[in-house]
PDB file of C-alpha atoms in Angstrom:
ATOM      1  CA  GLU A 263       1.460   8.244  23.487  1.00 80.00           C
ATOM      2  CA  ALA A 264       0.343   4.777  22.793  1.00 81.00           C
ATOM      3  CA  LEU A 265      -0.576   5.618  19.556  1.00 80.00           C
ATOM      4  CA  GLU A 266       2.912   7.076  19.129  1.00 86.00           C
ATOM      5  CA  ALA A 267       5.041   4.292  20.458  1.00 88.00           C
ATOM      6  CA  ARG A 268       3.156   2.463  18.197  1.00 85.00           C
ATOM      7  CA  LEU A 269       3.943   4.212  15.421  1.00 86.00           C
ATOM      8  CA  SER A 270       7.731   4.395  16.349  1.00 89.00           C
ATOM      9  CA  ALA A 271       7.588   0.976  16.588  1.00 89.00           C
ATOM     10  CA  VAL A 272       5.517   0.603  13.494  1.00 87.00           C
ATOM     11  CA  GLU A 273       8.792   2.835  11.641  1.00 88.00           C
ATOM     12  CA  ALA A 274      11.530   1.183  13.047  1.00 90.00           C
ATOM     13  CA  GLU A 275      10.152  -2.779  12.273  1.00 87.00           C
ATOM     14  CA  SER A 276       9.796   0.022   8.638  1.00 87.00           C
ATOM     15  CA  ALA A 277      13.034   0.694   8.332  1.00 89.00           C
ATOM     16  CA  GLN A 278      14.273  -2.618   8.879  1.00 91.00           C
ATOM     17  CA  ARG A 279      13.056  -4.028   6.491  1.00 85.00           C
ATOM     18  CA  ALA A 280      13.635  -1.596   4.221  1.00 87.00           C
ATOM     19  CA  LYS A 281      17.664  -2.571   5.074  1.00 91.00           C
ATOM     20  CA  LEU A 282      16.832  -5.964   4.536  1.00 86.00           C
ATOM     21  CA  LEU A 283      15.187  -5.182   0.862  1.00 86.00           C
ATOM     22  CA  GLU A 284      18.370  -2.748   0.699  1.00 89.00           C
ATOM     23  CA  GLU A 285      20.692  -5.811   1.174  1.00 89.00           C
ATOM     24  CA  ALA A 286      18.701  -7.821  -0.809  1.00 86.00           C
ATOM     25  CA  THR A 287      19.009  -6.065  -3.855  1.00 87.00           C
ATOM     26  CA  SER A 288      22.581  -5.302  -2.851  1.00 88.00           C
ATOM     27  CA  GLU A 289      23.847  -9.136  -2.410  1.00 87.00           C
ATOM     28  CA  SER A 290      21.370  -9.942  -5.493  1.00 85.00           C
ATOM     29  CA  SER A 291      23.846  -6.679  -8.277  1.00 87.00           C
ATOM     30  CA  GLU A 292      26.622  -8.393  -6.556  1.00 90.00           C
ATOM     31  CA  LEU A 293      25.565 -11.351  -7.840  1.00 86.00           C
ATOM     32  CA  ARG A 294      25.130 -10.026 -10.989  1.00 86.00           C
ATOM     33  CA  LYS A 295      28.202  -8.483 -10.843  1.00 92.00           C
ATOM     34  CA  ARG A 296      30.261 -12.114 -10.550  1.00 88.00           C
ATOM     35  CA  LEU A 297      28.528 -13.583 -13.315  1.00 87.00           C
ATOM     36  CA  ALA A 298      29.705 -11.418 -15.896  1.00 90.00           C
ATOM     37  CA  ASP A 299      33.183 -11.009 -14.500  1.00 92.00           C
ATOM     38  CA  ALA A 300      33.611 -15.110 -14.826  1.00 86.00           C
ATOM     39  CA  GLU A 301      31.636 -15.798 -17.430  1.00 89.00           C
ATOM     40  CA  ALA A 302      34.228 -12.822 -19.304  1.00 91.00           C
ATOM     41  CA  GLU A 303      36.927 -15.081 -17.179  1.00 91.00           C
ATOM     42  CA  ALA A 304      35.164 -18.510 -19.441  1.00 84.00           C
ATOM     43  CA  GLU A 305      35.183 -16.575 -22.370  1.00 89.00           C
ATOM     44  CA  ALA A 306      38.449 -15.434 -22.198  1.00 91.00           C
ATOM     45  CA  ALA A 307      39.649 -18.952 -20.743  1.00 88.00           C
ATOM     46  CA  ALA A 308      37.146 -21.047 -24.026  1.00 84.00           C
ATOM     47  CA  ARG A 309      38.970 -18.298 -26.143  1.00 85.00           C
ATOM     48  CA  ALA A 310      43.007 -19.124 -25.306  1.00 84.00           C
ATOM     49  CA  LYS A 311      41.925 -22.764 -25.052  1.00 79.00           C
ATOM     50  CA  ALA A 312      40.643 -22.453 -28.110  1.00 75.00           C
ATOM     51  CA  LEU A 313      43.257 -21.118 -29.988  1.00 76.00           C
ATOM     52  CA  SER A 314      45.862 -23.314 -28.399  1.00 79.00           C
ATOM     53  CA  GLU A 315      43.056 -26.980 -29.358  1.00 69.00           C
ATOM     54  CA  VAL A 316      41.897 -26.139 -32.702  1.00 67.00           C
ATOM     55  CA  GLU A 317      44.477 -28.507 -34.971  1.00 68.00           C
ATOM     56  CA  ASP A 318      43.623 -31.588 -33.487  1.00 68.00           C
ATOM     57  CA  LYS A 319      39.404 -33.077 -33.856  1.00 66.00           C
ATOM     58  CA  SER A 320      39.761 -34.669 -30.806  1.00 73.00           C
ATOM     59  CA  LYS A 321      41.006 -31.603 -28.665  1.00 64.00           C
ATOM     60  CA  GLU A 322      37.805 -29.751 -30.318  1.00 70.00           C
ATOM     61  CA  ARG A 323      35.497 -32.119 -29.069  1.00 81.00           C
ATOM     62  CA  LYS A 324      36.969 -31.331 -25.684  1.00 74.00           C
ATOM     63  CA  LEU A 325      36.848 -27.743 -26.033  1.00 74.00           C
ATOM     64  CA  GLN A 326      32.974 -27.868 -27.360  1.00 88.00           C
ATOM     65  CA  GLU A 327      32.503 -30.031 -24.270  1.00 91.00           C
ATOM     66  CA  VAL A 328      34.432 -27.374 -21.793  1.00 90.00           C
ATOM     67  CA  GLU A 329      32.385 -24.937 -23.652  1.00 91.00           C
ATOM     68  CA  ALA A 330      28.859 -26.417 -22.900  1.00 92.00           C
ATOM     69  CA  GLY A 331      29.705 -26.597 -19.190  1.00 90.00           C
ATOM     70  CA  LEU A 332      30.933 -23.358 -19.432  1.00 85.00           C
ATOM     71  CA  ALA A 333      27.863 -22.188 -20.302  1.00 88.00           C
ATOM     72  CA  ALA A 334      26.351 -24.846 -17.867  1.00 90.00           C
ATOM     73  CA  ALA A 335      27.704 -23.041 -14.973  1.00 82.00           C
ATOM     74  CA  ALA A 336      26.596 -19.400 -16.561  1.00 82.00           C
ATOM     75  CA  ALA A 337      23.344 -20.516 -16.810  1.00 88.00           C
ATOM     76  CA  ALA A 338      23.318 -21.836 -13.234  1.00 87.00           C
ATOM     77  CA  ALA A 339      24.472 -19.285 -11.801  1.00 82.00           C
ATOM     78  CA  GLU A 340      21.925 -16.636 -13.924  1.00 86.00           C
ATOM     79  CA  GLU A 341      19.205 -18.818 -11.931  1.00 89.00           C
ATOM     80  CA  ARG A 342      21.187 -18.602  -8.643  1.00 87.00           C
ATOM     81  CA  VAL A 343      20.753 -14.226  -9.529  1.00 85.00           C
ATOM     82  CA  SER A 344      17.060 -14.782 -10.359  1.00 88.00           C
ATOM     83  CA  ALA A 345      16.242 -16.472  -7.051  1.00 87.00           C
ATOM     84  CA  ALA A 346      17.978 -14.207  -5.282  1.00 83.00           C
ATOM     85  CA  GLU A 347      15.865 -11.133  -6.864  1.00 86.00           C
ATOM     86  CA  MET A 348      13.364 -13.375  -6.450  1.00 90.00           C
ATOM     87  CA  GLN A 349      14.058 -13.513  -2.379  1.00 87.00           C
ATOM     88  CA  ALA A 350      14.611  -9.370  -2.767  1.00 84.00           C
ATOM     89  CA  ASP A 351      10.291  -9.133  -3.797  1.00 84.00           C
ATOM     90  CA  ALA A 352       9.445 -10.928  -1.791  1.00 87.00           C
ATOM     91  CA  ALA A 353      10.602  -9.436   1.442  1.00 82.00           C
ATOM     92  CA  GLN A 354      10.148  -6.044  -0.128  1.00 87.00           C
ATOM     93  CA  ALA A 355       6.200  -6.908  -0.567  1.00 87.00           C
ATOM     94  CA  VAL A 356       6.045  -8.943   3.380  1.00 87.00           C
ATOM     95  CA  ALA A 357       7.478  -5.639   3.946  1.00 84.00           C
ATOM     96  CA  GLN A 358       5.180  -3.242   1.609  1.00 90.00           C
ATOM     97  CA  ALA A 359       1.826  -5.574   3.466  1.00 88.00           C
ATOM     98  CA  ALA A 360       3.877  -5.696   6.876  1.00 87.00           C
ATOM     99  CA  LEU A 361       3.330  -1.135   6.929  1.00 87.00           C
ATOM    100  CA  ALA A 362       0.201  -1.449   5.392  1.00 87.00           C
ATOM    101  CA  GLU A 363      -1.298  -3.594   8.182  1.00 89.00           C
ATOM    102  CA  ALA A 364       0.101  -1.625  10.644  1.00 88.00           C
ATOM    103  CA  ARG A 365      -0.957   1.509   9.414  1.00 89.00           C
ATOM    104  CA  ARG A 366      -4.123   0.051   9.028  1.00 91.00           C
ATOM    105  CA  GLY A 367      -3.854  -0.854  13.237  1.00 88.00           C
ATOM    106  CA  LEU A 368      -3.029   2.697  13.771  1.00 88.00           C
ATOM    107  CA  ALA A 369      -5.762   4.238  11.742  1.00 89.00           C
ATOM    108  CA  GLU A 370      -8.235   2.196  13.771  1.00 89.00           C
ATOM    109  CA  GLN A 371      -6.594   3.011  17.369  1.00 87.00           C
ATOM    110  CA  ALA A 372      -6.651   6.181  16.200  1.00 88.00           C
ATOM    111  CA  GLU A 373     -10.684   5.715  15.349  1.00 89.00           C
ATOM    112  CA  ARG A 374     -11.540   4.139  18.354  1.00 87.00           C
ATOM    113  CA  ALA A 375      -9.454   6.940  20.149  1.00 87.00           C
ATOM    114  CA  ASP A 376     -11.003   9.255  18.656  1.00 83.00           C
ATOM    115  CA  SER A 377     -14.574   7.947  19.178  1.00 86.00           C
ATOM    116  CA  ALA A 378     -13.375   8.037  22.784  1.00 85.00           C
ATOM    117  CA  GLU A 379     -12.817  11.235  22.884  1.00 79.00           C
ATOM    118  CA  ALA A 380     -16.040  12.445  21.725  1.00 71.00           C
TER     119      ALA A 380
END
């Protein structure tokens, strides 16, 4: 019974960690979608702005500065997505290590129980 209870607890913990991993992965996907949307909006805005400001060289320089700013913002967003992915990978590794440790513990307990019965 104790082994079954422990196994249930380990399975519940594993399920919880899997849920957390799924949430982190979902969040990472959402961040990627937001990044893609932001990049599309930024590109559309930059193009619209470029068309209206091409006549003047000083305005063209300003456009280049805006584009550089948009590129920097996109790079920063990509870094945040990358960080979220790394966190998700780390969470998955922790969950897998905990599950492996719990399984080892259960195997040891089962072995001790079998030895005690023999």
